């Protein structure tokens, strides 16, 4: 696997998706669209990848932001979670437990907390 440090996930034609905290957009395969609120210090961001429902979903401060990738775009390949930081000195604190928790509903799992900015 090759990784570049000159761009963010989803900002190039390579496979990848991100909820970009600076502007709140969802980036996917070199496209972007308005998605949710920008992040700020102290926000809690969650991510859920579920291959059963073939979705990647994000939440911000305990509220579901939305589904970033749907059934037609998610393929069964290896996925690597990552965090990208824009400015030197920014940090992410991983929460102790649970790392990821879901509860099922009619539209699939609901994401919970993963980290605090």
The first five atom37 places (N, CA, C, CB, O) and aatype in JSON, in Angstrom:
{
  "aatype": [20, 20, 20, 20, 20, 20, 20, 20, 20, 20, 20, 20, 20, 20, 20, 20, 20, 20, 20, 20, 20, 20, 20, 20, 20, 20, 20, 20, 20, 20, 20, 20, 20, 20, 20, 20, 20, 20, 20, 20, 20, 20, 20, 20, 20, 20, 20, 20, 20, 20, 20, 20, 20, 20, 20, 20, 20, 20, 20, 20, 20, 20, 20, 20, 20, 20, 20, 20, 20, 20, 20, 20, 20, 20, 20, 20, 20, 20, 20, 20, 20, 20, 20, 20, 20, 20, 20, 20, 20, 20, 20, 20, 20, 20, 20, 20, 20, 20, 20, 20, 20, 20, 20, 20, 20, 20, 20, 20, 20, 20, 20, 20, 20, 20, 20, 20, 20],
  "atom_mask": [
    [1, 1, 1, 1, 1],
    [1, 1, 1, 1, 1],
    [1, 1, 1, 1, 1],
    [1, 1, 1, 1, 1],
    [1, 1, 1, 1, 1],
    [1, 1, 1, 1, 1],
    [1, 1, 1, 1, 1],
    [1, 1, 1, 1, 1],
    [1, 1, 1, 1, 1],
    [1, 1, 1, 1, 1],
    [1, 1, 1, 1, 1],
    [1, 1, 1, 1, 1],
    [1, 1, 1, 1, 1],
    [1, 1, 1, 1, 1],
    [1, 1, 1, 1, 1],
    [1, 1, 1, 1, 1],
    [1, 1, 1, 1, 1],
    [1, 1, 1, 1, 1],
    [1, 1, 1, 1, 1],
    [1, 1, 1, 1, 1],
    [1, 1, 1, 1, 1],
    [1, 1, 1, 1, 1],
    [1, 1, 1, 1, 1],
    [1, 1, 1, 1, 1],
    [1, 1, 1, 1, 1],
    [1, 1, 1, 1, 1],
    [1, 1, 1, 1, 1],
    [1, 1, 1, 1, 1],
    [1, 1, 1, 1, 1],
    [1, 1, 1, 1, 1],
    [1, 1, 1, 1, 1],
    [1, 1, 1, 1, 1],
    [1, 1, 1, 1, 1],
    [1, 1, 1, 1, 1],
    [1, 1, 1, 1, 1],
    [1, 1, 1, 1, 1],
    [1, 1, 1, 1, 1],
    [1, 1, 1, 1, 1],
    [1, 1, 1, 1, 1],
    [1, 1, 1, 1, 1],
    [1, 1, 1, 1, 1],
    [1, 1, 1, 1, 1],
    [1, 1, 1, 1, 1],
    [1, 1, 1, 1, 1],
    [1, 1, 1, 1, 1],
    [1, 1, 1, 1, 1],
    [1, 1, 1, 1, 1],
    [1, 1, 1, 1, 1],
    [1, 1, 1, 1, 1],
    [1, 1, 1, 1, 1],
    [1, 1, 1, 1, 1],
    [1, 1, 1, 1, 1],
    [1, 1, 1, 1, 1],
    [1, 1, 1, 1, 1],
    [1, 1, 1, 1, 1],
    [1, 1, 1, 1, 1],
    [1, 1, 1, 1, 1],
    [1, 1, 1, 1, 1],
    [1, 1, 1, 1, 1],
    [1, 1, 1, 1, 1],
    [1, 1, 1, 1, 1],
    [1, 1, 1, 1, 1],
    [1, 1, 1, 1, 1],
    [1, 1, 1, 1, 1],
    [1, 1, 1, 1, 1],
    [1, 1, 1, 1, 1],
    [1, 1, 1, 1, 1],
    [1, 1, 1, 1, 1],
    [1, 1, 1, 1, 1],
    [1, 1, 1, 1, 1],
    [1, 1, 1, 1, 1],
    [1, 1, 1, 1, 1],
    [1, 1, 1, 1, 1],
    [1, 1, 1, 1, 1],
    [1, 1, 1, 1, 1],
    [1, 1, 1, 1, 1],
    [1, 1, 1, 1, 1],
    [1, 1, 1, 1, 1],
    [1, 1, 1, 1, 1],
    [1, 1, 1, 1, 1],
    [1, 1, 1, 1, 1],
    [1, 1, 1, 1, 1],
    [1, 1, 1, 1, 1],
    [1, 1, 1, 1, 1],
    [1, 1, 1, 1, 1],
    [1, 1, 1, 1, 1],
    [1, 1, 1, 1, 1],
    [1, 1, 1, 1, 1],
    [1, 1, 1, 1, 1],
    [1, 1, 1, 1, 1],
    [1, 1, 1, 1, 1],
    [1, 1, 1, 1, 1],
    [1, 1, 1, 1, 1],
    [1, 1, 1, 1, 1],
    [1, 1, 1, 1, 1],
    [1, 1, 1, 1, 1],
    [1, 1, 1, 1, 1],
    [1, 1, 1, 1, 1],
    [1, 1, 1, 1, 1],
    [1, 1, 1, 1, 1],
    [1, 1, 1, 1, 1],
    [1, 1, 1, 1, 1],
    [1, 1, 1, 1, 1],
    [1, 1, 1, 1, 1],
    [1, 1, 1, 1, 1],
    [1, 1, 1, 1, 1],
    [1, 1, 1, 1, 1],
    [1, 1, 1, 1, 1],
    [1, 1, 1, 1, 1],
    [1, 1, 1, 1, 1],
    [1, 1, 1, 1, 1],
    [1, 1, 1, 1, 1],
    [1, 1, 1, 1, 1],
    [1, 1, 1, 1, 1],
    [1, 1, 1, 1, 1],
    [1, 1, 1, 1, 1],
    [1, 1, 1, 1, 1]
  ],
  "atom_positions": [
    [[0.85, -1.17, 0.0], [0.0, 0.0, 0.0], [0.89, 1.23, 0.0], [-0.96, 0.0, 1.21], [1.87, 1.29, 0.74]],
    [[0.55, 2.2, -0.81], [1.31, 3.44, -0.84], [0.48, 4.56, -0.21], [1.72, 3.82, -2.29], [-0.72, 4.66, -0.44]],
    [[1.13, 5.37, 0.58], [0.46, 6.46, 1.29], [1.18, 7.76, 0.97], [0.43, 6.21, 2.83], [2.41, 7.82, 1.0]],
    [[0.42, 8.79, 0.66], [1.01, 10.09, 0.41], [0.72, 11.02, 1.57], [0.48, 10.69, -0.91], [-0.34, 10.93, 2.2]],
    [[1.64, 11.9, 1.86], [1.42, 12.87, 2.94], [1.1, 14.25, 2.37], [2.65, 12.95, 3.85], [1.05, 15.23, 3.12]],
    [[0.9, 14.34, 1.06], [0.64, 15.64, 0.45], [-0.84, 15.92, 0.23], [1.36, 15.73, -0.86], [-1.19, 16.98, -0.3]],
    [[-1.71, 15.01, 0.61], [-3.14, 15.21, 0.43], [-3.91, 14.46, 1.52], [-3.59, 14.75, -0.98], [-3.32, 13.71, 2.3]],
    [[-5.21, 14.65, 1.56], [-6.06, 14.01, 2.54], [-6.86, 12.89, 1.89], [-7.01, 15.04, 3.2], [-7.02, 12.89, 0.67]],
    [[-7.38, 11.94, 2.67], [-8.22, 10.89, 2.09], [-9.4, 11.49, 1.33], [-8.73, 9.94, 3.19], [-10.08, 12.39, 1.83]],
    [[-9.63, 10.99, 0.12], [-10.74, 11.47, -0.7], [-10.43, 12.69, -1.54], [-11.89, 11.77, 0.16], [-11.22, 13.05, -2.41]],
    [[-9.28, 13.35, -1.3], [-8.92, 14.56, -2.05], [-8.25, 14.25, -3.37], [-8.02, 15.42, -1.21], [-7.93, 15.17, -4.13]],
    [[-8.02, 12.98, -3.68], [-7.43, 12.59, -4.96], [-8.31, 11.52, -5.58], [-5.95, 12.09, -4.77], [-9.3, 11.09, -4.98]],
    [[-7.95, 11.09, -6.78], [-8.75, 10.07, -7.47], [-8.63, 8.7, -6.81], [-8.33, 9.98, -8.92], [-9.41, 7.8, -7.11]],
    [[-7.65, 8.53, -5.91], [-7.51, 7.27, -5.2], [-8.74, 7.03, -4.34], [-6.24, 7.26, -4.32], [-9.48, 7.96, -4.0]],
    [[-8.96, 5.76, -3.99], [-10.08, 5.44, -3.12], [-9.84, 6.03, -1.74], [-10.3, 3.91, -3.02], [-8.72, 5.98, -1.23]],
    [[-10.85, 6.57, -1.17], [-10.77, 7.14, 0.17], [-11.95, 8.06, 0.39], [-9.44, 7.9, 0.37], [-12.5, 8.63, -0.55]],
    [[-12.34, 8.21, 1.64], [-13.43, 9.1, 1.99], [-13.05, 9.81, 3.27], [-14.78, 8.32, 2.15], [-12.39, 9.24, 4.13]],
    [[-13.47, 11.07, 3.39], [-13.2, 11.79, 4.62], [-14.29, 12.82, 4.89], [-11.83, 12.49, 4.56], [-14.93, 13.33, 3.98]],
    [[-14.48, 13.09, 6.16], [-15.32, 14.18, 6.65], [-14.3, 15.23, 7.07], [-16.31, 13.75, 7.86], [-13.68, 15.12, 8.13]],
    [[-14.13, 16.25, 6.25], [-13.07, 17.24, 6.41], [-13.51, 18.3, 7.42], [-12.72, 17.9, 5.05], [-14.43, 19.07, 7.17]],
    [[-12.84, 18.32, 8.55], [-13.23, 19.17, 9.66], [-13.11, 20.66, 9.42], [-12.44, 18.83, 10.83], [-13.82, 21.44, 10.06]],
    [[-12.23, 21.07, 8.52], [-12.02, 22.5, 8.28], [-13.26, 23.17, 7.68], [-10.83, 22.7, 7.35], [-13.61, 24.29, 8.06]],
    [[-13.94, 22.48, 6.74], [-15.1, 23.08, 6.09], [-16.38, 22.25, 6.21], [-14.81, 23.31, 4.64], [-17.44, 22.68, 5.77]],
    [[-16.29, 21.05, 6.81], [-17.48, 20.21, 6.98], [-17.89, 19.45, 5.74], [-18.61, 21.04, 7.44], [-18.98, 18.88, 5.72]],
    [[-17.06, 19.43, 4.7], [-17.41, 18.73, 3.47], [-17.03, 17.26, 3.55], [-16.72, 19.38, 2.28], [-16.16, 16.86, 4.33]],
    [[-17.68, 16.46, 2.72], [-17.34, 15.05, 2.53], [-16.53, 14.97, 1.25], [-18.64, 14.13, 2.46], [-16.96, 15.45, 0.2]],
    [[-15.35, 14.37, 1.33], [-14.49, 14.19, 0.16], [-14.48, 12.71, -0.2], [-13.05, 14.71, 0.43], [-14.33, 11.85, 0.66]],
    [[-14.64, 12.44, -1.51], [-14.67, 11.07, -2.01], [-14.17, 11.06, -3.45], [-16.1, 10.45, -1.91], [-14.76, 11.7, -4.32]],
    [[-13.07, 10.34, -3.7], [-12.54, 10.16, -5.06], [-12.43, 11.48, -5.82], [-13.43, 9.2, -5.84], [-12.91, 11.6, -6.95]],
    [[-11.8, 12.46, -5.2], [-11.52, 13.77, -5.8], [-12.78, 14.6, -6.05], [-10.79, 13.58, -7.09], [-12.77, 15.49, -6.91]],
    [[-13.85, 14.33, -5.31], [-15.05, 15.16, -5.34], [-15.35, 15.6, -3.91], [-16.28, 14.39, -5.98], [-14.89, 14.97, -2.96]],
    [[-16.12, 16.67, -3.77], [-16.53, 17.07, -2.42], [-17.91, 17.7, -2.48], [-15.51, 18.05, -1.8], [-18.34, 18.22, -3.51]],
    [[-18.59, 17.64, -1.34], [-19.93, 18.2, -1.23], [-20.17, 18.61, 0.22], [-21.01, 17.18, -1.7], [-19.58, 18.03, 1.14]],
    [[-21.02, 19.6, 0.41], [-21.4, 20.0, 1.77], [-21.95, 18.77, 2.49], [-22.46, 21.17, 1.76], [-22.71, 18.0, 1.91]],
    [[-21.55, 18.59, 3.75], [-21.91, 17.36, 4.46], [-22.38, 17.63, 5.88], [-20.73, 16.41, 4.49], [-23.46, 17.2, 6.26]],
    [[-21.57, 18.35, 6.66], [-21.9, 18.61, 8.06], [-21.2, 19.86, 8.55], [-21.52, 17.42, 8.94], [-20.63, 20.61, 7.76]],
    [[-21.25, 20.08, 9.83], [-20.62, 21.26, 10.43], [-19.1, 21.08, 10.48], [-21.17, 21.52, 11.85], [-18.62, 19.95, 10.64]],
    [[-18.33, 22.17, 10.34], [-16.88, 22.08, 10.56], [-16.6, 21.7, 12.01], [-16.19, 23.43, 10.21], [-17.43, 21.95, 12.89]],
    [[-15.43, 21.1, 12.26], [-15.04, 20.74, 13.62], [-14.45, 21.94, 14.32], [-14.02, 19.57, 13.61], [-13.95, 22.87, 13.69]],
    [[-14.53, 21.91, 15.65], [-13.84, 22.91, 16.47], [-13.25, 22.21, 17.69], [-14.82, 24.07, 16.91], [-13.58, 21.06, 17.98]],
    [[-12.38, 22.9, 18.39], [-11.71, 22.32, 19.55], [-12.75, 21.77, 20.53], [-10.82, 23.37, 20.24], [-13.74, 22.43, 20.85]],
    [[-12.5, 20.55, 21.01], [-13.39, 19.91, 21.97], [-14.49, 19.07, 21.36], [-14.0, 20.94, 22.82], [-15.17, 18.34, 22.08]],
    [[-14.68, 19.14, 20.02], [-15.71, 18.33, 19.38], [-15.38, 16.85, 19.47], [-15.87, 18.74, 17.91], [-14.21, 16.46, 19.54]],
    [[-16.41, 16.03, 19.48], [-16.26, 14.58, 19.5], [-16.75, 14.05, 18.16], [-17.05, 13.94, 20.7], [-17.89, 14.27, 17.77]],
    [[-15.86, 13.34, 17.45], [-16.15, 12.85, 16.11], [-16.18, 11.33, 16.12], [-15.1, 13.37, 15.1], [-15.32, 10.69, 16.71]],
    [[-17.17, 10.75, 15.47], [-17.27, 9.3, 15.37], [-17.36, 8.86, 13.92], [-18.49, 8.8, 16.14], [-17.87, 9.59, 13.07]],
    [[-16.85, 7.67, 13.65], [-16.89, 7.08, 12.31], [-17.31, 5.63, 12.44], [-15.51, 7.2, 11.6], [-16.87, 4.92, 13.34]],
    [[-18.16, 5.19, 11.54], [-18.59, 3.8, 11.54], [-18.52, 3.26, 10.12], [-20.03, 3.67, 12.1], [-19.13, 3.81, 9.2]],
    [[-17.77, 2.19, 9.94], [-17.74, 1.45, 8.69], [-18.45, 0.14, 8.95], [-16.26, 1.21, 8.17], [-18.06, -0.62, 9.84]],
    [[-19.49, -0.14, 8.19], [-20.17, -1.42, 8.33], [-20.31, -2.06, 6.95], [-21.56, -1.26, 9.0], [-21.03, -1.55, 6.09]],
    [[-19.63, -3.16, 6.76], [-19.68, -3.86, 5.48], [-21.03, -4.55, 5.29], [-18.54, -4.88, 5.39], [-21.47, -4.75, 4.16]],
    [[-21.69, -4.92, 6.39], [-23.0, -5.57, 6.28], [-23.99, -4.66, 5.56], [-23.53, -5.94, 7.68], [-24.73, -5.11, 4.68]],
    [[-24.02, -3.38, 5.93], [-24.93, -2.42, 5.31], [-24.25, -1.63, 4.2], [-25.48, -1.46, 6.35], [-24.89, -0.84, 3.51]],
    [[-22.93, -1.85, 4.02], [-22.11, -1.18, 3.0], [-22.22, 0.34, 3.1], [-22.53, -1.63, 1.61], [-22.57, 1.02, 2.13]],
    [[-21.9, 0.87, 4.3], [-21.93, 2.32, 4.5], [-20.76, 2.77, 5.37], [-23.26, 2.74, 5.15], [-20.22, 2.01, 6.17]],
    [[-20.38, 4.02, 5.18], [-19.5, 4.73, 6.1], [-20.31, 5.92, 6.6], [-18.13, 5.19, 5.4], [-20.77, 6.74, 5.81]],
    [[-20.47, 6.0, 7.91], [-21.29, 7.03, 8.53], [-20.45, 7.81, 9.52], [-22.54, 6.42, 9.22], [-19.57, 7.24, 10.18]],
    [[-20.71, 9.1, 9.64], [-20.0, 9.95, 10.6], [-21.0, 10.57, 11.57], [-19.21, 11.06, 9.86], [-22.17, 10.77, 11.25]],
    [[-20.51, 10.88, 12.79], [-21.3, 11.64, 13.74], [-20.41, 12.72, 14.35], [-21.91, 10.72, 14.85], [-19.19, 12.6, 14.37]],
    [[-21.03, 13.76, 14.84], [-20.33, 14.88, 15.46], [-21.06, 15.21, 16.75], [-20.26, 16.12, 14.5], [-22.25, 15.53, 16.74]],
    [[-20.33, 15.15, 17.86], [-20.89, 15.44, 19.18], [-22.13, 14.61, 19.49], [-21.23, 16.92, 19.28], [-23.12, 15.11, 20.02]],
    [[-22.06, 13.31, 19.13], [-23.13, 12.38, 19.45], [-24.31, 12.39, 18.51], [-23.6, 12.64, 20.8], [-25.25, 11.62, 18.71]],
    [[-24.3, 13.25, 17.49], [-25.41, 13.32, 16.54], [-24.94, 12.83, 15.17], [-25.97, 14.77, 16.43], [-23.86, 13.18, 14.7]],
    [[-25.78, 12.02, 14.56], [-25.45, 11.47, 13.25], [-25.39, 12.6, 12.22], [-26.47, 10.4, 12.82], [-26.36, 13.35, 12.06]],
    [[-24.26, 12.71, 11.52], [-24.11, 13.71, 10.46], [-24.71, 13.17, 9.17], [-22.62, 14.09, 10.26], [-25.46, 13.86, 8.49]],
    [[-24.36, 11.93, 8.83], [-24.89, 11.33, 7.62], [-24.01, 10.22, 7.1], [-25.07, 12.37, 6.56], [-22.95, 9.93, 7.66]],
    [[-24.47, 9.62, 6.02], [-23.73, 8.54, 5.38], [-22.86, 9.13, 4.29], [-24.69, 7.47, 4.8], [-23.35, 9.82, 3.39]],
    [[-21.57, 8.86, 4.36], [-20.62, 9.41, 3.4], [-20.47, 8.54, 2.17], [-19.27, 9.6, 4.05], [-20.22, 9.05, 1.08]],
    [[-20.61, 7.24, 2.32], [-20.54, 6.31, 1.19], [-21.73, 5.38, 1.3], [-19.19, 5.51, 1.18], [-22.02, 4.83, 2.36]],
    [[-22.41, 5.2, 0.18], [-23.55, 4.29, 0.15], [-23.21, 2.97, -0.52], [-24.71, 4.94, -0.56], [-22.06, 2.71, -0.87]],
    [[-24.22, 2.15, -0.69], [-24.08, 0.79, -1.18], [-23.35, 0.73, -2.53], [-25.44, 0.15, -1.31], [-22.51, -0.14, -2.72]],
    [[-23.65, 1.63, -3.45], [-23.08, 1.55, -4.79], [-21.59, 1.92, -4.83], [-23.84, 2.45, -5.72], [-20.92, 1.61, -5.81]],
    [[-21.06, 2.57, -3.8], [-19.68, 3.02, -3.82], [-18.74, 2.19, -2.95], [-19.61, 4.44, -3.39], [-17.53, 2.21, -3.17]],
    [[-19.26, 1.48, -1.99], [-18.42, 0.74, -1.05], [-18.17, -0.67, -1.58], [-19.09, 0.68, 0.35], [-19.11, -1.43, -1.82]],
    [[-16.9, -1.0, -1.76], [-16.54, -2.33, -2.25], [-15.83, -3.1, -1.16], [-15.66, -2.22, -3.51], [-15.34, -2.53, -0.19]],
    [[-15.77, -4.39, -1.32], [-15.15, -5.24, -0.31], [-13.65, -5.34, -0.55], [-15.78, -6.65, -0.32], [-13.16, -6.33, -1.1]],
    [[-12.94, -4.31, -0.14], [-11.48, -4.28, -0.16], [-11.01, -3.92, 1.24], [-10.93, -3.24, -1.23], [-11.84, -3.75, 2.14]],
    [[-9.72, -3.81, 1.43], [-9.21, -3.41, 2.75], [-9.42, -1.92, 2.97], [-7.72, -3.76, 2.88], [-9.21, -1.12, 2.07]],
    [[-9.84, -1.56, 4.17], [-10.01, -0.17, 4.56], [-9.13, 0.12, 5.76], [-11.5, 0.15, 4.88], [-9.02, -0.71, 6.66]],
    [[-8.49, 1.27, 5.77], [-7.6, 1.67, 6.85], [-8.11, 2.97, 7.45], [-6.15, 1.82, 6.34], [-8.1, 3.99, 6.77]],
    [[-8.54, 2.96, 8.71], [-8.97, 4.22, 9.34], [-7.76, 5.12, 9.55], [-9.68, 3.95, 10.7], [-6.66, 4.64, 9.83]],
    [[-7.96, 6.41, 9.41], [-6.86, 7.35, 9.62], [-7.4, 8.7, 10.06], [-6.0, 7.5, 8.35], [-8.58, 8.99, 9.9]],
    [[-6.52, 9.49, 10.63], [-6.84, 10.86, 11.02], [-5.79, 11.76, 10.39], [-6.87, 11.03, 12.6], [-4.6, 11.5, 10.51]],
    [[-6.23, 12.81, 9.71], [-5.31, 13.77, 9.11], [-5.46, 15.09, 9.84], [-5.59, 13.95, 7.58], [-6.57, 15.52, 10.14]],
    [[-4.34, 15.73, 10.13], [-4.35, 17.02, 10.82], [-3.79, 18.08, 9.9], [-3.55, 16.95, 12.13], [-2.81, 17.84, 9.18]],
    [[-4.4, 19.26, 9.91], [-4.05, 20.33, 8.99], [-2.9, 21.2, 9.47], [-5.24, 21.19, 8.73], [-2.06, 21.61, 8.67]],
    [[-2.85, 21.49, 10.75], [-1.91, 22.47, 11.28], [-1.0, 21.86, 12.32], [-2.66, 23.66, 11.88], [-1.44, 21.08, 13.17]],
    [[0.29, 22.2, 12.24], [1.25, 21.74, 13.23], [0.77, 22.14, 14.62], [2.66, 22.32, 12.94], [0.41, 23.29, 14.85]],
    [[0.78, 21.2, 15.54], [0.32, 21.48, 16.9], [-1.09, 21.01, 17.19], [0.42, 22.93, 17.17], [-1.48, 20.91, 18.35]],
    [[-1.89, 20.73, 16.14], [-3.22, 20.17, 16.36], [-3.09, 18.74, 16.85], [-4.07, 20.23, 15.06], [-2.1, 18.07, 16.55]],
    [[-4.06, 18.27, 17.6], [-3.98, 16.93, 18.16], [-5.36, 16.29, 18.23], [-3.35, 16.96, 19.55], [-6.38, 16.97, 18.24]],
    [[-5.36, 14.98, 18.26], [-6.57, 14.18, 18.45], [-6.33, 13.27, 19.63], [-6.94, 13.37, 17.16], [-5.27, 12.65, 19.74]],
    [[-7.3, 13.18, 20.52], [-7.21, 12.29, 21.67], [-8.2, 11.16, 21.44], [-7.5, 13.05, 23.01], [-9.4, 11.39, 21.29]],
    [[-7.69, 9.94, 21.43], [-8.55, 8.78, 21.28], [-9.22, 8.49, 22.62], [-7.75, 7.54, 20.78], [-8.55, 8.47, 23.66]],
    [[-10.52, 8.29, 22.59], [-11.25, 7.98, 23.82], [-10.96, 6.55, 24.24], [-12.76, 8.21, 23.64], [-10.74, 5.68, 23.41]],
    [[-10.97, 6.32, 25.54], [-10.57, 5.01, 26.07], [-11.5, 3.88, 25.68], [-10.48, 5.08, 27.56], [-11.07, 2.93, 25.04]],
    [[-12.75, 3.95, 26.04], [-13.67, 2.85, 25.72], [-15.08, 3.39, 25.77], [-13.48, 1.66, 26.71], [-15.36, 4.27, 26.58]],
    [[-15.98, 2.91, 24.97], [-15.74, 1.92, 23.93], [-15.11, 2.57, 22.71], [-17.03, 1.22, 23.55], [-15.37, 3.74, 22.43]],
    [[-14.3, 1.83, 21.99], [-13.69, 2.34, 20.76], [-14.77, 2.59, 19.73], [-12.63, 1.35, 20.2], [-14.79, 3.64, 19.09]],
    [[-15.66, 1.65, 19.57], [-16.79, 1.84, 18.67], [-17.95, 1.01, 19.19], [-16.43, 1.43, 17.2], [-17.79, -0.15, 19.56]],
    [[-19.11, 1.61, 19.22], [-20.31, 0.93, 19.67], [-21.41, 1.26, 18.68], [-20.71, 1.34, 21.13], [-21.5, 2.39, 18.2]],
    [[-22.25, 0.29, 18.37], [-23.36, 0.56, 17.46], [-24.64, 0.03, 18.06], [-23.11, -0.07, 16.08], [-24.64, -0.86, 18.91]],
    [[-25.73, 0.59, 17.6], [-27.04, 0.03, 17.92], [-27.79, -0.04, 16.6], [-27.81, 0.9, 19.0], [-27.71, 0.89, 15.8]],
    [[-28.5, -1.09, 16.37], [-29.18, -1.28, 15.09], [-30.51, -0.55, 15.09], [-29.39, -2.77, 14.81], [-31.18, -0.43, 16.12]],
    [[-30.88, -0.08, 13.92], [-32.2, 0.48, 13.68], [-32.58, 0.15, 12.25], [-32.24, 2.03, 13.94], [-31.82, -0.55, 11.57]],
    [[-33.7, 0.61, 11.78], [-34.17, 0.23, 10.45], [-33.24, 0.69, 9.34], [-35.55, 0.77, 10.23], [-33.23, 0.08, 8.27]],
    [[-32.48, 1.76, 9.55], [-31.58, 2.24, 8.51], [-30.15, 1.78, 8.72], [-31.62, 3.75, 8.44], [-29.24, 2.27, 8.06]],
    [[-29.95, 0.84, 9.62], [-28.6, 0.33, 9.86], [-28.05, 0.84, 11.17], [-27.67, 0.71, 8.72], [-28.77, 1.48, 11.93]],
    [[-26.79, 0.55, 11.44], [-26.17, 0.93, 12.7], [-26.04, 2.44, 12.87], [-24.8, 0.29, 12.82], [-26.0, 3.18, 11.88]],
    [[-25.98, 2.88, 14.09], [-25.76, 4.29, 14.42], [-24.38, 4.43, 15.04], [-26.87, 4.82, 15.38], [-24.06, 3.7, 15.98]],
    [[-23.56, 5.37, 14.53], [-22.2, 5.49, 15.05], [-22.16, 6.14, 16.42], [-21.35, 6.29, 14.1], [-23.05, 6.91, 16.78]],
    [[-21.14, 5.81, 17.17], [-20.9, 6.43, 18.47], [-19.52, 7.06, 18.48], [-21.05, 5.4, 19.61], [-18.86, 7.13, 17.44]],
    [[-19.09, 7.51, 19.61], [-17.87, 8.29, 19.76], [-16.61, 7.49, 19.49], [-17.81, 8.87, 21.15], [-16.51, 6.33, 19.88]],
    [[-15.65, 8.11, 18.82], [-14.34, 7.51, 18.64], [-13.24, 8.41, 19.18], [-14.09, 7.21, 17.17], [-12.31, 7.9, 19.82]],
    [[-13.29, 9.7, 18.97], [-12.2, 10.56, 19.43], [-12.64, 11.99, 19.69], [-11.09, 10.57, 18.43], [-13.68, 12.42, 19.2]],
    [[-11.84, 12.72, 20.46], [-12.13, 14.12, 20.79], [-11.03, 14.98, 20.21], [-12.24, 14.32, 22.33], [-9.85, 14.65, 20.31]],
    [[-11.42, 16.11, 19.6], [-10.45, 17.04, 19.03], [-9.96, 18.01, 20.07], [-11.04, 17.8, 17.86], [-9.14, 18.88, 19.77]]
  ]
}
